[in-house]
Coordinates of C-alpha atoms in Angstrom, one line a residue:
Chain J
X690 CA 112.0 48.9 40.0
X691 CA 115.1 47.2 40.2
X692 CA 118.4 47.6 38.6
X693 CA 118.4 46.7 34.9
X694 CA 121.1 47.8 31.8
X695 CA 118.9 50.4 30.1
X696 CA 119.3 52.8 27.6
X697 CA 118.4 55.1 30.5
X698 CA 120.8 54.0 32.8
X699 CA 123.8 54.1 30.4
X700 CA 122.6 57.9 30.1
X701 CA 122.3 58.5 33.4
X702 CA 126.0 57.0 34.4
X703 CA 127.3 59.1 31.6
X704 CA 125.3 62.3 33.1
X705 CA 126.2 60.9 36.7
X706 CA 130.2 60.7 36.0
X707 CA 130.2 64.4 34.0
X708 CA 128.1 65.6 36.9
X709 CA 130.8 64.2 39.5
X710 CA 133.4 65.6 37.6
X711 CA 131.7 69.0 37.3
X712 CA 131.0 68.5 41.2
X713 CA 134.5 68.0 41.7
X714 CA 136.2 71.6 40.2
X715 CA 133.2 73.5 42.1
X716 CA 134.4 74.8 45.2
X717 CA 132.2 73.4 48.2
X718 CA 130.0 76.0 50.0
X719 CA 132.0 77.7 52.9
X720 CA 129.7 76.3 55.7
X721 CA 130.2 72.5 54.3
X722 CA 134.3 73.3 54.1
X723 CA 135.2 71.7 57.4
X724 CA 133.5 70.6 60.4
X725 CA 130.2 73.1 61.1
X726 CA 127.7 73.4 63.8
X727 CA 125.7 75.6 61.6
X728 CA 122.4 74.2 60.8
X729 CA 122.6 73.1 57.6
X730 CA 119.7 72.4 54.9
X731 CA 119.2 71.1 51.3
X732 CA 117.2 72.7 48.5
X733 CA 115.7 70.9 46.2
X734 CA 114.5 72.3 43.2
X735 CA 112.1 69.4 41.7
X736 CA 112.0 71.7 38.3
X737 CA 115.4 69.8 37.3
X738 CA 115.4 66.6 38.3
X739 CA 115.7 64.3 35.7
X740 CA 114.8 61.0 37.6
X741 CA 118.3 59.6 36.7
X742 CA 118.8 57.8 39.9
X743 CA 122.8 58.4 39.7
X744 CA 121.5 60.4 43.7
X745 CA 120.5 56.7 44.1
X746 CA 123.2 54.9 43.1
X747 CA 125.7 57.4 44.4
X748 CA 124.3 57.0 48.1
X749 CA 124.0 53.4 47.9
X750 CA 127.6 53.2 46.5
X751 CA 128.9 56.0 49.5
X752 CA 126.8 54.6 52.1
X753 CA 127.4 50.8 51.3
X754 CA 129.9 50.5 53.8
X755 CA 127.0 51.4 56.6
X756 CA 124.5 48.9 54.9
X757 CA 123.8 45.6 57.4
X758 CA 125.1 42.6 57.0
X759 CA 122.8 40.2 59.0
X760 CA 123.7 37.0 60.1
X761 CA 121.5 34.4 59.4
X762 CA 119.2 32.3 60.6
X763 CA 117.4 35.2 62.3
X764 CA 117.3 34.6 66.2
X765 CA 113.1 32.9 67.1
X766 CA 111.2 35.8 67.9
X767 CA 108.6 35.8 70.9
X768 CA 105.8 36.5 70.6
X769 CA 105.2 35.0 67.4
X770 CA 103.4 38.2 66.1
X771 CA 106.8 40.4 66.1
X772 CA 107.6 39.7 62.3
X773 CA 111.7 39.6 60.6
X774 CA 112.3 42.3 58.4
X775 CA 114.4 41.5 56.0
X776 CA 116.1 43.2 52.8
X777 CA 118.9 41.1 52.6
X778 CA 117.7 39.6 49.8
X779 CA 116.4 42.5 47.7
X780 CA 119.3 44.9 48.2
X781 CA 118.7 46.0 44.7
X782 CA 115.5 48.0 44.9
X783 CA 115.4 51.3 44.5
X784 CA 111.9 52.3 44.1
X785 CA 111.5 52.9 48.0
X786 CA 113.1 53.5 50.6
X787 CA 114.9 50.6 52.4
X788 CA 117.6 49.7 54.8
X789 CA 119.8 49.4 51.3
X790 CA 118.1 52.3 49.5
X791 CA 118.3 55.4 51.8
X792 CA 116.7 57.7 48.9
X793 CA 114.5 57.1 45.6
X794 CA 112.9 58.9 42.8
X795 CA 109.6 59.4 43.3
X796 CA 107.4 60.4 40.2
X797 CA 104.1 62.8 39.8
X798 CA 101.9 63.4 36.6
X799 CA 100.1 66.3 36.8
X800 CA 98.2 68.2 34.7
X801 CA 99.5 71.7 34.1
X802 CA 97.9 74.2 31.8
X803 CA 95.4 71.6 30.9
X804 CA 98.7 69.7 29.8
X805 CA 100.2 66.3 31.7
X806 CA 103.6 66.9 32.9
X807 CA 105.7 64.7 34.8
X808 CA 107.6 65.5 38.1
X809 CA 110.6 63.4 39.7
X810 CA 112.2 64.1 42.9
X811 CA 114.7 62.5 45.5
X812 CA 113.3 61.5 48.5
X813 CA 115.1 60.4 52.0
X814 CA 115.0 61.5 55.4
X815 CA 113.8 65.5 56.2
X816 CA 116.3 66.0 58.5
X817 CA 113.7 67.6 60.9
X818 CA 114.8 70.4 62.5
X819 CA 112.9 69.3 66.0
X820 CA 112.9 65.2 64.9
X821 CA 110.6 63.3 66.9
X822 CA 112.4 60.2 66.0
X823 CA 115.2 61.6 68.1
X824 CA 113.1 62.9 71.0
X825 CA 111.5 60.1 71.5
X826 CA 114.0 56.8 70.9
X827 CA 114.2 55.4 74.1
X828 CA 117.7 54.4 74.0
X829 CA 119.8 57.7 71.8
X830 CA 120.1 55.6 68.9
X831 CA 118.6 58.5 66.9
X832 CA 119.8 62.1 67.4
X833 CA 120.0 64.7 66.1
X834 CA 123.4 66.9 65.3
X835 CA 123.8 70.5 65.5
X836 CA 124.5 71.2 62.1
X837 CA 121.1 70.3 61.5
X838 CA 121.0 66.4 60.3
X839 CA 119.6 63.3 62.0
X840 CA 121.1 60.0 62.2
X841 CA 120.6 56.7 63.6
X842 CA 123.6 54.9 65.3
X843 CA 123.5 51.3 64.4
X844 CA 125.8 50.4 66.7
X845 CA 122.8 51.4 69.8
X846 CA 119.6 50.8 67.7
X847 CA 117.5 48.0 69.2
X848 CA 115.2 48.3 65.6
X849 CA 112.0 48.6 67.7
X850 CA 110.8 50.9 64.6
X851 CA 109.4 53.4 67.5
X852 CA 111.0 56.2 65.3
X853 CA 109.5 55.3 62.1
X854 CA 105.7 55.5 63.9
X855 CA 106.4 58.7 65.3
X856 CA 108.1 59.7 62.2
X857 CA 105.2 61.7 60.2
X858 CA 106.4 60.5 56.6
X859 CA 107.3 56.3 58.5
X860 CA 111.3 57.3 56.8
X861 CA 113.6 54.6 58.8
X862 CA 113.5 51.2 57.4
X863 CA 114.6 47.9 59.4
X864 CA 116.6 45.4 58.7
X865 CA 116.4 42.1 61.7
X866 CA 119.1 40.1 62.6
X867 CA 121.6 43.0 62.9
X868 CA 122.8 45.0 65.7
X869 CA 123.1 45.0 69.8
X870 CA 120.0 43.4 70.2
X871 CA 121.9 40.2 69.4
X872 CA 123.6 40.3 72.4
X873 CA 121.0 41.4 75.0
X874 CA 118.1 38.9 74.6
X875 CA 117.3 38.7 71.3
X876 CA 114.3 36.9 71.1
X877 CA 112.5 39.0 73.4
X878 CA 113.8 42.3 72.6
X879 CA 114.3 44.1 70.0
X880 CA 114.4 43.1 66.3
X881 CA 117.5 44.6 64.6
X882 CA 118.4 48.1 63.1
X883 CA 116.5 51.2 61.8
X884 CA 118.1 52.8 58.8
X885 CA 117.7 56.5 56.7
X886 CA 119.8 58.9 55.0
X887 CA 122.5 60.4 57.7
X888 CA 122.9 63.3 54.8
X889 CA 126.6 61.7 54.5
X890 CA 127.1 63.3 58.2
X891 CA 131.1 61.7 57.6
X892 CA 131.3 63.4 54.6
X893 CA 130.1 66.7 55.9
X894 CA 132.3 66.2 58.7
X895 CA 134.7 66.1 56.4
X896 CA 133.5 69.2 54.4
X897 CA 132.6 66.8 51.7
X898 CA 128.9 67.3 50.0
X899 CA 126.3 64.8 50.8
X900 CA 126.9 61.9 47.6
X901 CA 123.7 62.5 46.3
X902 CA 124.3 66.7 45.9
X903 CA 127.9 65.8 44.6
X904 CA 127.1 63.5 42.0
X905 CA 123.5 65.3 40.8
X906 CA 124.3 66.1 37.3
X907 CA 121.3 68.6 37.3
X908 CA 122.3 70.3 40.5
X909 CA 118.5 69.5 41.6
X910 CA 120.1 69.6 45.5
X911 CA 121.9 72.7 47.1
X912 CA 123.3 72.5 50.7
X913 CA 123.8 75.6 52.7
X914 CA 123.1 77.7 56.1
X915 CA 118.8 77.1 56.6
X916 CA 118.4 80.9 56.3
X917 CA 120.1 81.1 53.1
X918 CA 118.2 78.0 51.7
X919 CA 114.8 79.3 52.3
X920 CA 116.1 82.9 51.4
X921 CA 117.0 80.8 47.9
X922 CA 113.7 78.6 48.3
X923 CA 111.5 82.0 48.2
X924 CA 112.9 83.3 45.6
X925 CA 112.8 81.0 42.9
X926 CA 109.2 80.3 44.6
X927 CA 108.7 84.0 43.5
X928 CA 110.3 83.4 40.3
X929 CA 108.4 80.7 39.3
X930 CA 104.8 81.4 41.3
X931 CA 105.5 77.8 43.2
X932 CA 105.5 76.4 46.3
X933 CA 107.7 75.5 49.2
X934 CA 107.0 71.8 51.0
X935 CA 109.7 71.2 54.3
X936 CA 109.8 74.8 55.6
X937 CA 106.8 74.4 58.2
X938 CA 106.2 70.7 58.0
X939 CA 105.9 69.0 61.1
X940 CA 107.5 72.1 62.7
X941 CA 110.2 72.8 60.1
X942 CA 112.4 70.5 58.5
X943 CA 116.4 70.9 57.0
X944 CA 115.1 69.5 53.4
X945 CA 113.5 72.0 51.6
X946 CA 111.3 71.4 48.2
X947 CA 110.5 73.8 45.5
X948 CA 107.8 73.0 42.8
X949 CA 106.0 74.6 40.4
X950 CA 102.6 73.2 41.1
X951 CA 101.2 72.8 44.6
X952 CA 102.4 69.4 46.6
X953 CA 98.6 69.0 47.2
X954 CA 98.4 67.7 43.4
X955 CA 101.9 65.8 43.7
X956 CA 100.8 64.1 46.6
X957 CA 98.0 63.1 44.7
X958 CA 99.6 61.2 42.2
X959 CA 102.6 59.8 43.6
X960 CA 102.9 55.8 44.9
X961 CA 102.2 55.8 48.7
X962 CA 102.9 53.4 51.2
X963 CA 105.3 51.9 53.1
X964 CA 108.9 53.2 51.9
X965 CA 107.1 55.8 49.6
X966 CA 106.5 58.6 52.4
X967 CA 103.6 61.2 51.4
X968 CA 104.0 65.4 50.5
X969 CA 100.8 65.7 52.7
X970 CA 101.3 69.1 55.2
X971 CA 102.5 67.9 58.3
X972 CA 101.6 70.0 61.9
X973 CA 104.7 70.3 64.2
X974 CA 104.3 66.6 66.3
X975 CA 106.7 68.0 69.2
X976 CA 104.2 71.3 69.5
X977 CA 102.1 69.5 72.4
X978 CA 104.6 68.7 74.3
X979 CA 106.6 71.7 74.0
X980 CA 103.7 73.5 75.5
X981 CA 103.9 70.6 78.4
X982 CA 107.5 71.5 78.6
X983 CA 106.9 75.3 79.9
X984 CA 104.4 74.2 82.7
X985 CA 106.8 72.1 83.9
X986 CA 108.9 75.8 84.6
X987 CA 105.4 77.1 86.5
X988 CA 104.6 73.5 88.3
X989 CA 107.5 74.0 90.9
X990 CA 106.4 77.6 91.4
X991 CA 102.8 76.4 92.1
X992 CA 104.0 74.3 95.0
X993 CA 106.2 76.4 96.5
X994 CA 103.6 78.9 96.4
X995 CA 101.4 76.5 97.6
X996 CA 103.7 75.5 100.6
X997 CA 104.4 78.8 102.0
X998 CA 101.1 79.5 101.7
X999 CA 100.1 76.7 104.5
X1000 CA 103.2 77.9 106.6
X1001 CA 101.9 81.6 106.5
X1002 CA 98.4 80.2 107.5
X1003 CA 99.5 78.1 110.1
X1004 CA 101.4 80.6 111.8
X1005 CA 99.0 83.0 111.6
X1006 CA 96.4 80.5 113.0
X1007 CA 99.0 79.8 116.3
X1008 CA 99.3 83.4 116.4
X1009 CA 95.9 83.9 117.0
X1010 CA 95.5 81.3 119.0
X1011 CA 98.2 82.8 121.8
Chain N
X1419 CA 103.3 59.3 121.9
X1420 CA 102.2 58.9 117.5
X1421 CA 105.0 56.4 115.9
X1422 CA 106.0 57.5 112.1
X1423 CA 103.4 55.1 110.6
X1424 CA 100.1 57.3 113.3
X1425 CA 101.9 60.5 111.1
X1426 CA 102.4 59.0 107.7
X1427 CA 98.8 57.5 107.8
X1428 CA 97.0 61.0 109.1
X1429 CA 94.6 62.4 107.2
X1430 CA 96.4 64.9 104.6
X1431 CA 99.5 62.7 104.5
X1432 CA 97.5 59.7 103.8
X1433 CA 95.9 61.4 100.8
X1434 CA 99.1 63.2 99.5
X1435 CA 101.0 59.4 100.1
X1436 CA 98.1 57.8 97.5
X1437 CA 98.5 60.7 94.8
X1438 CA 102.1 60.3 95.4
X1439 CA 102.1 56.2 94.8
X1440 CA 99.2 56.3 91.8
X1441 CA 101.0 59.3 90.0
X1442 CA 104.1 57.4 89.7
X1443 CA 102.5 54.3 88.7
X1444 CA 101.5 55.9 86.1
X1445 CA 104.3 57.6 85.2
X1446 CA 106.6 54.0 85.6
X1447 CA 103.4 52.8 82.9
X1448 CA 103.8 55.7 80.7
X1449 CA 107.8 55.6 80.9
X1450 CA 108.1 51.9 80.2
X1451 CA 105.7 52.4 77.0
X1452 CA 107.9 55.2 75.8
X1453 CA 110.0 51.5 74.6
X1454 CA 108.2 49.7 72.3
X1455 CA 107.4 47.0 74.1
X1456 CA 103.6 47.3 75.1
X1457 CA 102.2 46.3 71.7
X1458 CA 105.2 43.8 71.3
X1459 CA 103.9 41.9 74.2
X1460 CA 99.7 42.3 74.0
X1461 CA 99.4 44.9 76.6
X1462 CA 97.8 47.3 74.0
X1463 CA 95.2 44.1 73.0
X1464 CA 93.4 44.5 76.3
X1465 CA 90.5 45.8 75.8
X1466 CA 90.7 49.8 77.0
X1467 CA 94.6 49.7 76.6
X1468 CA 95.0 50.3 73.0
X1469 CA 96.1 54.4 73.8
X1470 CA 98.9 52.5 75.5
X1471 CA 100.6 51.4 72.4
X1472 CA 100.6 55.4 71.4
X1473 CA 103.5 56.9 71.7
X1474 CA 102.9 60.2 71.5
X1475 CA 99.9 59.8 74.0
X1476 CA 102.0 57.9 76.6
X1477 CA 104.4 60.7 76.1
X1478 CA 101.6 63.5 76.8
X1479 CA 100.3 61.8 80.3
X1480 CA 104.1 61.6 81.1
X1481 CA 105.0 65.0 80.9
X1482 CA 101.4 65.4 82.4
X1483 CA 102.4 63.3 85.6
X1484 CA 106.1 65.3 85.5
X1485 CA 104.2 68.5 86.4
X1486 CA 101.7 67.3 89.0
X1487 CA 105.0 65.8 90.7
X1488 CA 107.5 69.0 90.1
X1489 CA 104.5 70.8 91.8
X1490 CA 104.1 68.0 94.7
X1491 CA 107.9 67.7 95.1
X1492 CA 108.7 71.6 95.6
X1493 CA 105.5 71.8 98.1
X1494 CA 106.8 68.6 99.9
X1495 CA 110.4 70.0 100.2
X1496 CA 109.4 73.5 101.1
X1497 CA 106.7 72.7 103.8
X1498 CA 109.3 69.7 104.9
X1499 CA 112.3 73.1 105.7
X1500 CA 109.2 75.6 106.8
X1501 CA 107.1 73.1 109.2
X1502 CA 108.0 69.4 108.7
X1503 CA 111.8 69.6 110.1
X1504 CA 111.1 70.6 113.4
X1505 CA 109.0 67.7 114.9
X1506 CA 110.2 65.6 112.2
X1507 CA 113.3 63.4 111.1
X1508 CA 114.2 62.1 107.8
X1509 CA 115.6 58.5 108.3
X1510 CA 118.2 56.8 106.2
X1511 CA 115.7 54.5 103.5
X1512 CA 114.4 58.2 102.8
X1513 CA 117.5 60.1 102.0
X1514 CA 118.4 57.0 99.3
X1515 CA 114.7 57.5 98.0
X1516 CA 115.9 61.4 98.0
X1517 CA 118.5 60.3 95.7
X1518 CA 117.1 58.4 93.8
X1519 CA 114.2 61.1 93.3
X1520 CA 117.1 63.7 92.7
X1521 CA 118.6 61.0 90.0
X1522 CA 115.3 60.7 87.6
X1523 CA 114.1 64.6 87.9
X1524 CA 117.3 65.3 86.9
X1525 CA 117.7 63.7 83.9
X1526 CA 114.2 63.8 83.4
X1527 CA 114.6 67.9 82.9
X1528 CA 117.3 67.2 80.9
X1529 CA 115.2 65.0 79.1
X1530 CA 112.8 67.5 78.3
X1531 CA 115.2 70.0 77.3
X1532 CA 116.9 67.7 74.8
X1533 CA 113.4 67.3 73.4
X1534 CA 113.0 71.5 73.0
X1535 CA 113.8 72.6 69.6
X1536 CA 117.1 74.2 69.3
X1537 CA 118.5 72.0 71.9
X1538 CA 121.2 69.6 70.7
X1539 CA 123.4 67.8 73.2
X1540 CA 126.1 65.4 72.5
X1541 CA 125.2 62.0 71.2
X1542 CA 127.4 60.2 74.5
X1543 CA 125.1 62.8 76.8
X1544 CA 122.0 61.6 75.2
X1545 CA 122.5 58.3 75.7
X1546 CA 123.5 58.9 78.9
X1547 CA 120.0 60.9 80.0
X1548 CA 118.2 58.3 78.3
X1549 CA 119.6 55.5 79.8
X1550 CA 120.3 56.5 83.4
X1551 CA 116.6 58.1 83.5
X1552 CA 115.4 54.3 82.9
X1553 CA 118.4 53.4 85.3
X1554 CA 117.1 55.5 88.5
X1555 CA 113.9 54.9 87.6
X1556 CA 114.3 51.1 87.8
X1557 CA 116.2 51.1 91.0
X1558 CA 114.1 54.0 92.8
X1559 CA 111.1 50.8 91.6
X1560 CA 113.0 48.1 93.1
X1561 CA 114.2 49.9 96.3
X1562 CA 110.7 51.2 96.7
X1563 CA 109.2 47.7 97.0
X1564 CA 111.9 46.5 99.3
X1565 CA 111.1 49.2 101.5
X1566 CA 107.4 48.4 101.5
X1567 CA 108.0 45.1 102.8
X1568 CA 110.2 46.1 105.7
X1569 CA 107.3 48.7 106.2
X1570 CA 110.0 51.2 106.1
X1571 CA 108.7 54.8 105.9
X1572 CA 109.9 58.8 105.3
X1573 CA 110.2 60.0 108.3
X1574 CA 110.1 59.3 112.1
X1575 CA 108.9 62.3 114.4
X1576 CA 111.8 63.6 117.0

């Protein structure tokens, strides 16, 4: 899907600029007025989506500023097998999630009441609230902040896509030629930049709302303390007998889904694949070695244990030797 | 009258010394893969080494090897203050090991609490555990090789 004049998309910047001016007179939640540690999360309610795309557009137009600008011809890589990645040249798709399109509509029919509906929702970065992405980059470049979002800082990223395979829904997207890699050795390491949603962390910062809650003309995303959200999240779930996708996956996430049919059936009938992550449950991948972590408390224990033990025996072995 | 080497190679010592050297060869392995360089350069492609292109795997057998050496350290230290330190000495190519040592536990443990849910730390400390782990770890690599060929030991005995 790429960016065409449509009868849809005149609608949808029509819907997009009365939703930004609606935006605009609503007071922002108190935890998103100023700077917050709080952990934050989103809601999303995928009952009113509309699939307009102004979220789309919105973050692309907020977030171009942090979009790569390669320079070109991309530095020989070695070995031969590490392959560019480039989206240079396509910065105008928006039906996945690239290093230009930090969020898309994704799109379920399902049959409800023996009836086909169709579902859209945004999609982008869970914001996990333990991110492996962060845990494990080597160098970071990922991390995550205390009021509960996770970014990437381009300006450390080596774009050795590490976080996107340990990510469970493969979010970041990387774009070569871009980055400090260029000036370490960049033919031999690294290959550029990873980039995802930040959740407009400058904009939060600066008690603004993410662009793509602002600018919703449906008011499909809510941002506010994680309690409260999933307080929210339960309730409509109650309302509506639905279901909740984001508050146990992969250990608990900040992004937070409501449906009315169970993600099972959208997962089944949404476009997978590389930039179209999956609603699949996700167990917590930081749980193993958060279990590791606590030995590591009784390890040292052990061994002192271990070493008075020999002292006591020894002594007690000269002792009786006397 | 035994030298340092008649001690270091005796019996127990000799044994602990091999766990010692093979567990951190392991965890240098499963640190360096934590970067994604193994699969990058066809160390995964050798036959029995794909699990070393697995990041979460190489992560488990490090924090594995992190608590088999916690353990080894605190008996080493605490027999070294309840029996070593009267017959032996500590000489100067082991206090820098020491430091060393001191250098990567340390950030190590704070590398493992920054991976503990609910624990955030500041983006500059982050990068700072992350990068000087690799840092001591590097260094505590290369001094330990230039110490092997002066055949420079731990300890000498008084």
């Amino acid at each position: 899907m790429t960016k065409d004049i449509s009868r849809r998309s005149f609608i949808k910047g029509g819907l997009a600029a009365a939703g930004a001016i609606a935006a605009s007179s609503v007071p922002l939640p108190a935890t998103v007025r100023g700077a917050t540690q709080e952990e934050l999360a989103t809601l999303i309610d995928i009952r009113k989506c509309i699939g307009c795309e102004a979220c789309v557009e919105a973050c692309q137009e907020v977030n171009g500023r942090k979009f790569p600008e390669p320079k070109k011809p991309f530095p020989k890589m070695y070995p031969n097998r590490v392959k560019v990645s480039d989206w240079s040249d396509k910065r105008d798709v928006m039906d996945r999630l690239t290093p230009y399109n930090w969020l898309f509509i994704q799109e379920s029919t399902v049959k409800v009441n023996g009836e086909e509906e169709t579902f859209t929702f945004p999609r982008r970065c869970m914001h996990c609230q333990n991110p492996p992405c962060a845990d494990l980059c080597p160098w970071g470049a990922a991390r995550k902040l205390k009021n509960g979002i996770t970014r990437i800082d381009a300006d450390v990223c080596l774009g050795g896509s590490k976080c996107k395979a340990v990510c469970p829904w493969h979010i970041p997207e990387r774009q070569t030629g871009v980055g400090l890699y260029l000036d370490i050795l960049p033919s031999f390491a690294g290959n550029g930049v990873m980039y995802k949603c930040d959740r407009c962390y400058d904009r939060v910062e600066h008690g603004k709302l993410p662009a793509c809650i602002e600018v919703c003309p449906e008011k499909v995303q809510k941002i506010g303390p994680r309690d409260e959200i999933l307080k929210e999240a339960y309730s409509i779930s109650k309302e509506i007998n639905g279901y909740i996708y984001g508050e146990k996956e992969n250990g608990g996430t900040n992004t937070i889904y409501v449906s009315p049919v169970p993600f099972e059936k959208l997962n089944k009938t949404i476009k997978k694949g590389p930039g179209r992550p999956h609603l699949k449950p996700v167990e917590d991948s930081m749980a193993h070695a958060d279990n590791l972590a606590k030995a590591m408390v009784i390890a040292p224990i052990a061994g002192i244990a271990a070493a008075v033990g020999k002292a006591y025996s020894s002594r007690s072995q000269g002792k009786a030797g006397l | 009258m035994k030298s340092k080497n008649d001690y270091e190679q005796s019996g127990g010592k000799k044994g602990l010394r091999w766990i010692y050297i093979l567990t951190f060869i392991v965890m240098a392995f499963t640190g360096f893969g934590q970067m994604p360089i193994f699969k990058r350069y066809y160390v995964s492609d050798i036959p029995g080494m794909g699990w070393s292109a697995d990041f979460y795997l190489t992560h488990y057998i490090h924090y594995l090897g992190a608590i088999f050496l916690l353990g080894l350290f605190a008996y080493v230290i605490v027999d070294y203050v309840l029996s070593g330190r009267k017959e032996l000495s500590l000489i100067s190519s082991a206090y820098v090991r020491i430091a060393l040592l001191g250098g990567i536990v340390t950030t190590g443990i704070f590398r493992v609490l920054k991976n503990m849910p609910d624990v955030v730390f500041s983006p500059d400390f982050t990068r700072f555990i992350d990068i000087s782990h690799l840092g001591f770890m590097m260094l505590y690599i290369f001094l330990a090789l230039v110490f092997l060929i002066m055949k420079s030991g731990w300890v000498v005995i008084k």
